[in-house]
PDB file of C-alpha atoms in Angstrom:
ATOM      1  CA  MET A1093      -0.428-178.245  -4.286  1.00  0.00           C
ATOM      2  CA  LYS A1094       1.127-177.555  -7.749  1.00  0.00           C
ATOM      3  CA  LYS A1095       1.120-174.756 -10.127  1.00  0.00           C
ATOM      4  CA  PHE A1096      -0.359-174.038 -13.517  1.00  0.00           C
ATOM      5  CA  ALA A1097      -0.129-171.213 -15.646  1.00  0.00           C
ATOM      6  CA  ILE A1098      -2.548-171.876 -18.579  1.00  0.00           C
ATOM      7  CA  PHE A1099      -1.450-169.912 -21.828  1.00  0.00           C
ATOM      8  CA  VAL A1100      -4.326-169.154 -24.319  1.00  0.00           C
ATOM      9  CA  HIS A1101      -3.031-169.102 -27.480  1.00  0.00           C
ATOM     10  CA  ALA A1102      -5.911-170.781 -29.580  1.00  0.00           C
ATOM     11  CA  SER A1103      -7.392-168.267 -32.892  1.00  0.00           C
ATOM     12  CA  GLU A1104     -10.656-166.618 -32.568  1.00  0.00           C
ATOM     13  CA  THR A1105     -11.034-169.851 -34.693  1.00  0.00           C
ATOM     14  CA  GLU A1106     -10.452-172.465 -32.113  1.00  0.00           C
ATOM     15  CA  GLY A1107     -13.164-172.150 -29.484  1.00  0.00           C
ATOM     16  CA  ALA A1108     -12.606-175.610 -27.790  1.00  0.00           C
ATOM     17  CA  LYS A1109      -9.056-174.687 -27.180  1.00  0.00           C
ATOM     18  CA  ALA A1110     -10.384-171.837 -25.379  1.00  0.00           C
ATOM     19  CA  LEU A1111     -13.003-173.292 -23.882  1.00  0.00           C
ATOM     20  CA  HIS A1112     -10.967-175.557 -22.373  1.00  0.00           C
ATOM     21  CA  SER A1113      -8.117-172.998 -20.742  1.00  0.00           C
ATOM     22  CA  LEU A1114     -11.588-172.329 -18.575  1.00  0.00           C
ATOM     23  CA  LEU A1115     -12.055-175.315 -18.291  1.00  0.00           C
ATOM     24  CA  TYR A1116      -8.982-176.697 -17.130  1.00  0.00           C
ATOM     25  CA  ALA A1117      -8.283-173.602 -15.237  1.00  0.00           C
ATOM     26  CA  GLN A1118     -11.416-173.888 -12.577  1.00  0.00           C
ATOM     27  CA  GLU A1119     -10.803-177.961 -12.365  1.00  0.00           C
ATOM     28  CA  LEU A1120      -7.556-177.058 -10.639  1.00  0.00           C
ATOM     29  CA  HIS A1121      -8.234-174.369  -9.433  1.00  0.00           C
ATOM     30  CA  GLU A1122     -11.327-176.475  -7.271  1.00  0.00           C
ATOM     31  CA  ALA A1123      -8.621-178.981  -6.192  1.00  0.00           C
ATOM     32  CA  GLY A1124      -6.422-176.951  -4.410  1.00  0.00           C
ATOM     33  CA  HIS A1125      -4.060-175.954  -7.330  1.00  0.00           C
ATOM     34  CA  GLN A1126      -2.343-172.832  -7.907  1.00  0.00           C
ATOM     35  CA  VAL A1127      -3.419-171.544 -11.631  1.00  0.00           C
ATOM     36  CA  LYS A1128      -2.463-168.461 -13.217  1.00  0.00           C
ATOM     37  CA  VAL A1129      -4.441-167.891 -17.275  1.00  0.00           C
ATOM     38  CA  ILE A1130      -2.113-166.061 -19.334  1.00  0.00           C
ATOM     39  CA  PHE A1131      -3.792-164.716 -23.548  1.00  0.00           C
ATOM     40  CA  ASP A1132      -1.066-164.231 -25.462  1.00  0.00           C
ATOM     41  CA  GLY A1133      -0.952-164.090 -29.397  1.00  0.00           C
ATOM     42  CA  ALA A1134      -4.165-164.970 -31.186  1.00  0.00           C
ATOM     43  CA  GLY A1135      -5.290-166.072 -27.793  1.00  0.00           C
ATOM     44  CA  THR A1136      -6.205-162.402 -26.102  1.00  0.00           C
ATOM     45  CA  VAL A1137      -8.607-162.255 -28.698  1.00  0.00           C
ATOM     46  CA  TRP A1138     -10.815-164.340 -26.706  1.00  0.00           C
ATOM     47  CA  VAL A1139     -10.734-161.606 -23.906  1.00  0.00           C
ATOM     48  CA  LYS A1140     -13.263-159.435 -25.925  1.00  0.00           C
ATOM     49  CA  LEU A1141     -15.385-162.996 -26.800  1.00  0.00           C
ATOM     50  CA  PHE A1142     -15.452-163.782 -23.273  1.00  0.00           C
ATOM     51  CA  GLU A1143     -16.600-160.249 -21.996  1.00  0.00           C
ATOM     52  CA  ASP A1144     -19.277-160.014 -24.252  1.00  0.00           C
ATOM     53  CA  PRO A1145     -22.257-161.573 -22.283  1.00  0.00           C
ATOM     54  CA  HIS A1146     -23.819-162.732 -25.676  1.00  0.00           C
ATOM     55  CA  HIS A1147     -21.081-164.647 -26.043  1.00  0.00           C
ATOM     56  CA  LYS A1148     -21.701-168.760 -25.231  1.00  0.00           C
ATOM     57  CA  PHE A1149     -18.544-169.016 -22.750  1.00  0.00           C
ATOM     58  CA  ASN A1150     -19.026-165.944 -21.216  1.00  0.00           C
ATOM     59  CA  PRO A1151     -20.732-167.639 -18.107  1.00  0.00           C
ATOM     60  CA  LEU A1152     -17.870-169.407 -17.030  1.00  0.00           C
ATOM     61  CA  TYR A1153     -15.247-167.097 -17.758  1.00  0.00           C
ATOM     62  CA  LYS A1154     -17.375-164.872 -15.569  1.00  0.00           C
ATOM     63  CA  VAL A1155     -16.665-167.483 -12.804  1.00  0.00           C
ATOM     64  CA  VAL A1156     -12.876-168.397 -13.799  1.00  0.00           C
ATOM     65  CA  LYS A1157     -12.600-164.358 -13.740  1.00  0.00           C
ATOM     66  CA  LYS A1158     -13.994-164.183 -10.267  1.00  0.00           C
ATOM     67  CA  LEU A1159     -11.665-167.148  -9.114  1.00  0.00           C
ATOM     68  CA  GLY A1160      -8.628-165.021  -9.370  1.00  0.00           C
ATOM     69  CA  VAL A1161      -6.833-166.724 -11.551  1.00  0.00           C
ATOM     70  CA  ILE A1162      -5.829-165.372 -15.076  1.00  0.00           C
ATOM     71  CA  GLU A1163      -2.991-163.571 -14.371  1.00  0.00           C
ATOM     72  CA  GLY A1164      -3.055-160.915 -17.781  1.00  0.00           C
ATOM     73  CA  VAL A1165      -3.149-160.358 -21.212  1.00  0.00           C
ATOM     74  CA  CYS A1166      -0.040-159.525 -23.431  1.00  0.00           C
ATOM     75  CA  GLU A1167       0.845-156.548 -23.678  1.00  0.00           C
ATOM     76  CA  PHE A1168       1.765-156.197 -27.648  1.00  0.00           C
ATOM     77  CA  CYS A1169      -0.346-159.236 -28.459  1.00  0.00           C
ATOM     78  CA  ALA A1170      -3.706-157.178 -27.396  1.00  0.00           C
ATOM     79  CA  GLY A1171      -2.125-154.416 -29.721  1.00  0.00           C
ATOM     80  CA  ALA A1172      -1.361-156.340 -32.709  1.00  0.00           C
ATOM     81  CA  TYR A1173      -4.952-158.307 -32.164  1.00  0.00           C
ATOM     82  CA  GLY A1174      -6.057-155.029 -32.072  1.00  0.00           C
ATOM     83  CA  VAL A1175      -8.136-155.786 -28.725  1.00  0.00           C
ATOM     84  CA  ASN A1176      -6.463-153.310 -26.737  1.00  0.00           C
ATOM     85  CA  GLU A1177      -9.588-151.474 -25.471  1.00  0.00           C
ATOM     86  CA  GLU A1178     -11.006-154.478 -24.551  1.00  0.00           C
ATOM     87  CA  VAL A1179      -8.388-155.587 -22.066  1.00  0.00           C
ATOM     88  CA  LYS A1180      -8.699-152.572 -20.593  1.00  0.00           C
ATOM     89  CA  GLN A1181     -12.165-151.910 -20.486  1.00  0.00           C
ATOM     90  CA  SER A1182     -12.112-155.915 -18.239  1.00  0.00           C
ATOM     91  CA  GLY A1183     -10.020-155.087 -15.438  1.00  0.00           C
ATOM     92  CA  HIS A1184      -6.961-157.548 -16.332  1.00  0.00           C
ATOM     93  CA  VAL A1185      -3.750-156.705 -16.520  1.00  0.00           C
ATOM     94  CA  SER A1186      -1.158-156.243 -19.417  1.00  0.00           C
ATOM     95  CA  LEU A1187       1.666-158.261 -19.474  1.00  0.00           C
ATOM     96  CA  GLY A1188       5.053-157.072 -20.806  1.00  0.00           C
ATOM     97  CA  ASP A1189       7.976-158.046 -19.244  1.00  0.00           C
ATOM     98  CA  ILE A1190      10.361-159.071 -22.374  1.00  0.00           C
ATOM     99  CA  ASN A1191       9.852-156.672 -25.535  1.00  0.00           C
ATOM    100  CA  GLY A1192       5.820-156.218 -24.626  1.00  0.00           C
ATOM    101  CA  HIS A1193       5.351-160.292 -24.043  1.00  0.00           C
ATOM    102  CA  PRO A1194       4.995-162.066 -21.171  1.00  0.00           C
ATOM    103  CA  SER A1195       7.763-163.753 -19.374  1.00  0.00           C
ATOM    104  CA  LEU A1196       7.970-167.428 -19.740  1.00  0.00           C
ATOM    105  CA  VAL A1197      10.856-167.916 -17.887  1.00  0.00           C
ATOM    106  CA  LYS A1198       9.657-165.683 -14.433  1.00  0.00           C
ATOM    107  CA  PHE A1199       6.597-168.523 -14.464  1.00  0.00           C
ATOM    108  CA  ILE A1200       9.008-171.411 -14.736  1.00  0.00           C
ATOM    109  CA  GLU A1201      11.288-169.767 -11.983  1.00  0.00           C
ATOM    110  CA  GLU A1202       8.486-169.926  -9.927  1.00  0.00           C
ATOM    111  CA  GLY A1203       8.038-172.929 -10.277  1.00  0.00           C
ATOM    112  CA  TYR A1204       4.976-173.324 -12.429  1.00  0.00           C
ATOM    113  CA  GLN A1205       4.460-176.301 -15.288  1.00  0.00           C
ATOM    114  CA  ILE A1206       3.375-174.606 -18.382  1.00  0.00           C
ATOM    115  CA  ILE A1207       0.029-175.732 -20.382  1.00  0.00           C
ATOM    116  CA  THR A1208      -0.265-174.123 -23.654  1.00  0.00           C
ATOM    117  CA  LEU A1209      -3.686-174.066 -25.579  1.00  0.00           C
TER     118      LEU A1209
END
């Protein structure tokens, strides 16, 4: 088993990257690997979009969310991109280890291979 941390940085206009973060997380998890998805930077907006039941990626998002592989959302960036309320409503954890941002070093030290999309 390998460990992967997928950092989602895709902006609102980069739907293919956001979609693939979910697809990869599901595939890796189902293959028996340990996976954590972190919404960071502009990628925090995807929490709001994915939570919308009318969004075309919502069904896949719900599957991935149910797998329990979403580690959390960058605390600082959620505020910067105006999605704090949606993050709270989603039930995802806010990550703010380093000045309000998730720690990359923490994942590396825990043996995770980093993937950014």
